[in-house]
């Protein structure tokens, strides 16, 4: 059972997400918060596997809440739900430790898949969000690590598929290797590219 904490200052959005999650046999909503301060408190008490986090909230925002939650419990997975107006918040949320980004208007199946992938250790992000992150990086000329040296051919294959947004299982199927092997390659790639998470690794693969 995947324990989920919903964080959004809009009651209707939380209610919709709860109905969606409650209908799943493997997902349990353990709590709701309408601000970042409450989210930090509930995360410490309820120990969710995944926190579905809004970014724009009064008082303590989603970025600060993400940072505080992960400082207390690094294993928590923070899945950000964003809108087209949140471009300025994407990189700060990434730096704070968010593991994935999905659009609020994504199909219900994509949102549920995102929760499951986040809980499994993947970093789900919509292609639209990735495109905006890339554009933001280009526009800001963000500093990035120098190209990694010594990538094996298989690591390069895995890196390319991470950039396409594939999950570990999808990469394993595409390359005809085991999921454990994929995880090993990704761990090595993060070390070699100095990428703290999967999204940064995807940006690295795109040369940003």
PDB file of C-alpha atoms in Angstrom:
ATOM      1  CA  UNK A   1       0.000   0.000   0.000  1.00  0.00           C
ATOM      2  CA  UNK A   2       1.371   3.410  -1.037  1.00  0.00           C
ATOM      3  CA  UNK A   3       0.780   6.007   1.683  1.00  0.00           C
ATOM      4  CA  UNK A   4       0.064   9.422   0.160  1.00  0.00           C
ATOM      5  CA  UNK A   5      -0.156  12.909   1.656  1.00  0.00           C
ATOM      6  CA  UNK A   6      -2.021  15.480  -0.468  1.00  0.00           C
ATOM      7  CA  UNK A   7      -0.895  19.115  -0.214  1.00  0.00           C
ATOM      8  CA  UNK A   8      -2.802  21.862  -2.033  1.00  0.00           C
ATOM      9  CA  UNK A   9      -4.496  25.040  -0.880  1.00  0.00           C
ATOM     10  CA  UNK A  10      -7.513  24.370  -3.101  1.00  0.00           C
ATOM     11  CA  UNK A  11     -10.054  22.071  -1.470  1.00  0.00           C
ATOM     12  CA  UNK A  12     -11.573  20.966  -4.777  1.00  0.00           C
ATOM     13  CA  UNK A  13      -8.225  19.792  -6.096  1.00  0.00           C
ATOM     14  CA  UNK A  14      -7.515  17.828  -2.917  1.00  0.00           C
ATOM     15  CA  UNK A  15     -10.996  16.319  -3.016  1.00  0.00           C
ATOM     16  CA  UNK A  16     -10.540  15.260  -6.628  1.00  0.00           C
ATOM     17  CA  UNK A  17      -7.157  13.721  -5.929  1.00  0.00           C
ATOM     18  CA  UNK A  18      -8.501  11.894  -2.874  1.00  0.00           C
ATOM     19  CA  UNK A  19     -11.402  10.411  -4.847  1.00  0.00           C
ATOM     20  CA  UNK A  20      -8.975   9.318  -7.554  1.00  0.00           C
ATOM     21  CA  UNK A  21      -6.550   7.718  -5.081  1.00  0.00           C
ATOM     22  CA  UNK A  22      -9.222   6.167  -2.854  1.00  0.00           C
ATOM     23  CA  UNK A  23     -10.526   4.211  -5.839  1.00  0.00           C
ATOM     24  CA  UNK A  24      -7.168   2.418  -6.161  1.00  0.00           C
ATOM     25  CA  UNK A  25      -6.484  -0.792  -4.233  1.00  0.00           C
ATOM     26  CA  UNK A  26      -2.792   0.025  -3.758  1.00  0.00           C
ATOM     27  CA  UNK A  27      -2.962   3.715  -2.756  1.00  0.00           C
ATOM     28  CA  UNK A  28      -4.074   5.122   0.601  1.00  0.00           C
ATOM     29  CA  UNK A  29      -4.476   8.831   1.311  1.00  0.00           C
ATOM     30  CA  UNK A  30      -3.256   9.216   4.873  1.00  0.00           C
ATOM     31  CA  UNK A  31      -3.720  12.971   5.170  1.00  0.00           C
ATOM     32  CA  UNK A  32      -4.354  16.352   3.556  1.00  0.00           C
ATOM     33  CA  UNK A  33      -2.786  19.772   4.087  1.00  0.00           C
ATOM     34  CA  UNK A  34      -3.700  23.162   2.646  1.00  0.00           C
ATOM     35  CA  UNK A  35      -0.371  24.858   3.372  1.00  0.00           C
ATOM     36  CA  UNK A  36       3.306  24.039   3.610  1.00  0.00           C
ATOM     37  CA  UNK A  37       3.574  24.373   7.375  1.00  0.00           C
ATOM     38  CA  UNK A  38       0.837  21.813   7.935  1.00  0.00           C
ATOM     39  CA  UNK A  39       2.391  19.561   5.282  1.00  0.00           C
ATOM     40  CA  UNK A  40       5.700  19.448   7.162  1.00  0.00           C
ATOM     41  CA  UNK A  41       3.931  18.622  10.424  1.00  0.00           C
ATOM     42  CA  UNK A  42       1.755  15.894   8.892  1.00  0.00           C
ATOM     43  CA  UNK A  43       4.656  14.359   6.979  1.00  0.00           C
ATOM     44  CA  UNK A  44       6.589  13.966  10.222  1.00  0.00           C
ATOM     45  CA  UNK A  45       3.604  12.384  11.976  1.00  0.00           C
ATOM     46  CA  UNK A  46       2.054  10.269   9.217  1.00  0.00           C
ATOM     47  CA  UNK A  47       5.249   9.152   7.405  1.00  0.00           C
ATOM     48  CA  UNK A  48       3.824   9.078   3.865  1.00  0.00           C
ATOM     49  CA  UNK A  49       5.667   7.325   1.057  1.00  0.00           C
ATOM     50  CA  UNK A  50       4.697  10.018  -1.455  1.00  0.00           C
ATOM     51  CA  UNK A  51       3.736  13.649  -0.920  1.00  0.00           C
ATOM     52  CA  UNK A  52       1.743  15.160  -3.795  1.00  0.00           C
ATOM     53  CA  UNK A  53       2.820  18.770  -3.475  1.00  0.00           C
ATOM     54  CA  UNK A  54       1.420  22.034  -4.789  1.00  0.00           C
ATOM     55  CA  UNK A  55       3.978  24.823  -5.141  1.00  0.00           C
ATOM     56  CA  UNK A  56       2.001  28.026  -4.704  1.00  0.00           C
ATOM     57  CA  UNK A  57       0.463  28.226  -1.244  1.00  0.00           C
ATOM     58  CA  UNK A  58       0.123  31.023   1.308  1.00  0.00           C
ATOM     59  CA  UNK A  59       2.649  31.167   4.123  1.00  0.00           C
ATOM     60  CA  UNK A  60       5.095  28.295   3.736  1.00  0.00           C
ATOM     61  CA  UNK A  61       5.110  27.414   0.045  1.00  0.00           C
ATOM     62  CA  UNK A  62       5.630  24.010  -1.549  1.00  0.00           C
ATOM     63  CA  UNK A  63       9.325  24.548  -2.223  1.00  0.00           C
ATOM     64  CA  UNK A  64      10.132  25.341   1.400  1.00  0.00           C
ATOM     65  CA  UNK A  65       7.900  22.503   2.587  1.00  0.00           C
ATOM     66  CA  UNK A  66       9.672  20.075   0.250  1.00  0.00           C
ATOM     67  CA  UNK A  67      13.058  21.080   1.614  1.00  0.00           C
ATOM     68  CA  UNK A  68      11.939  20.758   5.237  1.00  0.00           C
ATOM     69  CA  UNK A  69      10.228  17.395   4.740  1.00  0.00           C
ATOM     70  CA  UNK A  70      13.263  15.895   3.028  1.00  0.00           C
ATOM     71  CA  UNK A  71      15.609  17.296   5.671  1.00  0.00           C
ATOM     72  CA  UNK A  72      13.699  15.283   8.268  1.00  0.00           C
ATOM     73  CA  UNK A  73      12.997  12.189   6.177  1.00  0.00           C
ATOM     74  CA  UNK A  74      15.074  11.964   2.964  1.00  0.00           C
ATOM     75  CA  UNK A  75      13.337   8.773   1.832  1.00  0.00           C
ATOM     76  CA  UNK A  76      10.051  10.624   1.317  1.00  0.00           C
ATOM     77  CA  UNK A  77       9.187  11.099  -2.348  1.00  0.00           C
ATOM     78  CA  UNK A  78       7.869  14.551  -3.281  1.00  0.00           C
ATOM     79  CA  UNK A  79       5.794  14.600  -6.475  1.00  0.00           C
ATOM     80  CA  UNK A  80       5.029  18.140  -7.609  1.00  0.00           C
ATOM     81  CA  UNK A  81       1.805  18.995  -9.400  1.00  0.00           C
ATOM     82  CA  UNK A  82       2.382  22.140 -11.397  1.00  0.00           C
ATOM     83  CA  UNK A  83       0.538  24.433 -13.792  1.00  0.00           C
ATOM     84  CA  UNK A  84       1.663  26.388 -16.818  1.00  0.00           C
ATOM     85  CA  UNK A  85       2.091  29.446 -14.597  1.00  0.00           C
ATOM     86  CA  UNK A  86       4.654  27.831 -12.297  1.00  0.00           C
ATOM     87  CA  UNK A  87       7.731  28.013 -14.540  1.00  0.00           C
ATOM     88  CA  UNK A  88       9.632  30.187 -12.053  1.00  0.00           C
ATOM     89  CA  UNK A  89       9.152  27.557  -9.369  1.00  0.00           C
ATOM     90  CA  UNK A  90      10.303  24.448 -11.258  1.00  0.00           C
ATOM     91  CA  UNK A  91      14.061  24.783 -10.776  1.00  0.00           C
ATOM     92  CA  UNK A  92      13.783  25.780  -7.095  1.00  0.00           C
ATOM     93  CA  UNK A  93      11.535  22.761  -6.488  1.00  0.00           C
ATOM     94  CA  UNK A  94      14.039  20.555  -8.286  1.00  0.00           C
ATOM     95  CA  UNK A  95      16.852  21.929  -6.148  1.00  0.00           C
ATOM     96  CA  UNK A  96      14.763  21.374  -3.016  1.00  0.00           C
ATOM     97  CA  UNK A  97      14.608  17.678  -3.859  1.00  0.00           C
ATOM     98  CA  UNK A  98      11.336  17.037  -5.703  1.00  0.00           C
ATOM     99  CA  UNK A  99      11.509  13.689  -7.480  1.00  0.00           C
ATOM    100  CA  UNK A 100       9.025  14.395 -10.240  1.00  0.00           C
ATOM    101  CA  UNK A 101       6.785  16.939 -11.916  1.00  0.00           C
ATOM    102  CA  UNK A 102       3.349  16.428 -13.444  1.00  0.00           C
ATOM    103  CA  UNK A 103       0.820  18.909 -14.768  1.00  0.00           C
ATOM    104  CA  UNK A 104      -2.356  19.380 -12.755  1.00  0.00           C
ATOM    105  CA  UNK A 105      -4.456  18.827 -15.871  1.00  0.00           C
ATOM    106  CA  UNK A 106      -2.765  15.519 -16.685  1.00  0.00           C
ATOM    107  CA  UNK A 107      -5.072  12.554 -17.332  1.00  0.00           C
ATOM    108  CA  UNK A 108      -6.024  10.681 -14.142  1.00  0.00           C
ATOM    109  CA  UNK A 109      -4.122   7.596 -15.323  1.00  0.00           C
ATOM    110  CA  UNK A 110      -0.936   9.664 -15.636  1.00  0.00           C
ATOM    111  CA  UNK A 111      -1.322  11.067 -12.130  1.00  0.00           C
ATOM    112  CA  UNK A 112      -1.817   7.605 -10.640  1.00  0.00           C
ATOM    113  CA  UNK A 113       1.113   6.261 -12.637  1.00  0.00           C
ATOM    114  CA  UNK A 114       3.196   9.157 -11.340  1.00  0.00           C
ATOM    115  CA  UNK A 115       2.386   8.307  -7.723  1.00  0.00           C
ATOM    116  CA  UNK A 116       3.251   4.654  -8.266  1.00  0.00           C
ATOM    117  CA  UNK A 117       6.486   5.460 -10.081  1.00  0.00           C
ATOM    118  CA  UNK A 118       7.529   7.938  -7.421  1.00  0.00           C
ATOM    119  CA  UNK A 119       6.891   5.352  -4.706  1.00  0.00           C
ATOM    120  CA  UNK A 120       8.960   2.826  -6.681  1.00  0.00           C
ATOM    121  CA  UNK A 121      11.942   5.174  -6.806  1.00  0.00           C
ATOM    122  CA  UNK A 122      11.448   6.549 -10.312  1.00  0.00           C
ATOM    123  CA  UNK A 123      11.220  10.239 -11.186  1.00  0.00           C
ATOM    124  CA  UNK A 124       8.054  10.806 -13.199  1.00  0.00           C
ATOM    125  CA  UNK A 125       7.790  14.013 -15.173  1.00  0.00           C
ATOM    126  CA  UNK A 126       5.604  15.045 -18.063  1.00  0.00           C
ATOM    127  CA  UNK A 127       7.263  15.795 -21.368  1.00  0.00           C
ATOM    128  CA  UNK A 128       5.796  19.303 -21.256  1.00  0.00           C
ATOM    129  CA  UNK A 129       7.409  19.990 -17.887  1.00  0.00           C
ATOM    130  CA  UNK A 130      10.734  18.628 -19.137  1.00  0.00           C
ATOM    131  CA  UNK A 131      10.520  20.866 -22.196  1.00  0.00           C
ATOM    132  CA  UNK A 132       9.911  23.897 -19.996  1.00  0.00           C
ATOM    133  CA  UNK A 133      12.804  22.964 -17.705  1.00  0.00           C
ATOM    134  CA  UNK A 134      15.066  22.720 -20.740  1.00  0.00           C
ATOM    135  CA  UNK A 135      13.881  26.057 -22.103  1.00  0.00           C
ATOM    136  CA  UNK A 136      14.390  27.634 -18.693  1.00  0.00           C
ATOM    137  CA  UNK A 137      17.919  26.284 -18.521  1.00  0.00           C
ATOM    138  CA  UNK A 138      18.742  27.633 -21.971  1.00  0.00           C
ATOM    139  CA  UNK A 139      17.275  31.032 -21.222  1.00  0.00           C
ATOM    140  CA  UNK A 140      19.043  31.376 -17.895  1.00  0.00           C
ATOM    141  CA  UNK A 141      22.285  29.817 -19.158  1.00  0.00           C
ATOM    142  CA  UNK A 142      22.340  27.787 -15.958  1.00  0.00           C
ATOM    143  CA  UNK A 143      25.691  26.389 -14.915  1.00  0.00           C
ATOM    144  CA  UNK A 144      25.906  22.633 -15.350  1.00  0.00           C
ATOM    145  CA  UNK A 145      28.578  20.009 -14.750  1.00  0.00           C
ATOM    146  CA  UNK A 146      31.140  19.394 -17.454  1.00  0.00           C
ATOM    147  CA  UNK A 147      30.305  16.450 -19.706  1.00  0.00           C
ATOM    148  CA  UNK A 148      31.036  13.212 -17.918  1.00  0.00           C
ATOM    149  CA  UNK A 149      33.984  11.177 -19.040  1.00  0.00           C
ATOM    150  CA  UNK A 150      34.071   7.424 -19.279  1.00  0.00           C
ATOM    151  CA  UNK A 151      30.423   6.554 -19.867  1.00  0.00           C
ATOM    152  CA  UNK A 152      30.029   3.036 -21.155  1.00  0.00           C
ATOM    153  CA  UNK A 153      27.954   2.365 -24.246  1.00  0.00           C
ATOM    154  CA  UNK A 154      25.204   0.836 -22.098  1.00  0.00           C
ATOM    155  CA  UNK A 155      25.226   3.803 -19.712  1.00  0.00           C
ATOM    156  CA  UNK A 156      24.819   6.112 -22.699  1.00  0.00           C
ATOM    157  CA  UNK A 157      21.841   4.035 -23.863  1.00  0.00           C
ATOM    158  CA  UNK A 158      20.248   4.278 -20.427  1.00  0.00           C
ATOM    159  CA  UNK A 159      20.982   8.014 -20.254  1.00  0.00           C
ATOM    160  CA  UNK A 160      19.245   8.622 -23.584  1.00  0.00           C
ATOM    161  CA  UNK A 161      16.140   6.767 -22.438  1.00  0.00           C
ATOM    162  CA  UNK A 162      16.049   8.646 -19.122  1.00  0.00           C
ATOM    163  CA  UNK A 163      15.979  11.844 -21.176  1.00  0.00           C
ATOM    164  CA  UNK A 164      12.908  10.502 -22.986  1.00  0.00           C
ATOM    165  CA  UNK A 165      11.123  10.153 -19.648  1.00  0.00           C
ATOM    166  CA  UNK A 166      11.011   6.348 -19.562  1.00  0.00           C
ATOM    167  CA  UNK A 167      10.644   4.540 -16.234  1.00  0.00           C
ATOM    168  CA  UNK A 168      13.136   1.939 -15.036  1.00  0.00           C
ATOM    169  CA  UNK A 169      10.813  -0.850 -16.163  1.00  0.00           C
ATOM    170  CA  UNK A 170      10.356   0.712 -19.598  1.00  0.00           C
ATOM    171  CA  UNK A 171      14.120   1.141 -19.984  1.00  0.00           C
ATOM    172  CA  UNK A 172      14.672  -2.473 -18.979  1.00  0.00           C
ATOM    173  CA  UNK A 173      12.136  -3.648 -21.556  1.00  0.00           C
ATOM    174  CA  UNK A 174      13.619  -1.446 -24.281  1.00  0.00           C
ATOM    175  CA  UNK A 175      17.190  -2.625 -23.666  1.00  0.00           C
ATOM    176  CA  UNK A 176      16.292  -6.224 -22.724  1.00  0.00           C
ATOM    177  CA  UNK A 177      18.031  -6.028 -19.365  1.00  0.00           C
ATOM    178  CA  UNK A 178      16.855  -6.387 -15.764  1.00  0.00           C
ATOM    179  CA  UNK A 179      15.344  -3.531 -13.740  1.00  0.00           C
ATOM    180  CA  UNK A 180      18.060  -4.004 -11.111  1.00  0.00           C
ATOM    181  CA  UNK A 181      20.684  -3.529 -13.815  1.00  0.00           C
ATOM    182  CA  UNK A 182      18.954  -0.325 -14.945  1.00  0.00           C
ATOM    183  CA  UNK A 183      19.012   1.010 -11.376  1.00  0.00           C
ATOM    184  CA  UNK A 184      22.727   0.204 -11.148  1.00  0.00           C
ATOM    185  CA  UNK A 185      23.426   2.097 -14.369  1.00  0.00           C
ATOM    186  CA  UNK A 186      21.383   5.103 -13.208  1.00  0.00           C
ATOM    187  CA  UNK A 187      23.223   5.221  -9.893  1.00  0.00           C
ATOM    188  CA  UNK A 188      26.522   5.182 -11.795  1.00  0.00           C
ATOM    189  CA  UNK A 189      25.292   7.887 -14.182  1.00  0.00           C
ATOM    190  CA  UNK A 190      24.240  10.159 -11.328  1.00  0.00           C
ATOM    191  CA  UNK A 191      27.691   9.789  -9.799  1.00  0.00           C
ATOM    192  CA  UNK A 192      29.539  10.426 -13.052  1.00  0.00           C
ATOM    193  CA  UNK A 193      27.392  13.420 -14.025  1.00  0.00           C
ATOM    194  CA  UNK A 194      27.046  14.885 -10.509  1.00  0.00           C
ATOM    195  CA  UNK A 195      23.269  14.752 -10.928  1.00  0.00           C
ATOM    196  CA  UNK A 196      21.416  14.645  -7.580  1.00  0.00           C
ATOM    197  CA  UNK A 197      18.231  13.203  -9.078  1.00  0.00           C
ATOM    198  CA  UNK A 198      16.683  11.747 -12.200  1.00  0.00           C
ATOM    199  CA  UNK A 199      15.325  14.997 -13.591  1.00  0.00           C
ATOM    200  CA  UNK A 200      18.745  16.658 -13.426  1.00  0.00           C
ATOM    201  CA  UNK A 201      20.127  13.572 -15.134  1.00  0.00           C
ATOM    202  CA  UNK A 202      17.591  14.001 -17.925  1.00  0.00           C
ATOM    203  CA  UNK A 203      18.601  17.642 -18.343  1.00  0.00           C
ATOM    204  CA  UNK A 204      22.249  16.609 -18.422  1.00  0.00           C
ATOM    205  CA  UNK A 205      21.445  14.127 -21.186  1.00  0.00           C
ATOM    206  CA  UNK A 206      19.999  16.985 -23.213  1.00  0.00           C
ATOM    207  CA  UNK A 207      23.182  18.985 -22.801  1.00  0.00           C
ATOM    208  CA  UNK A 208      21.868  21.443 -20.224  1.00  0.00           C
TER     209      UNK A 208
END
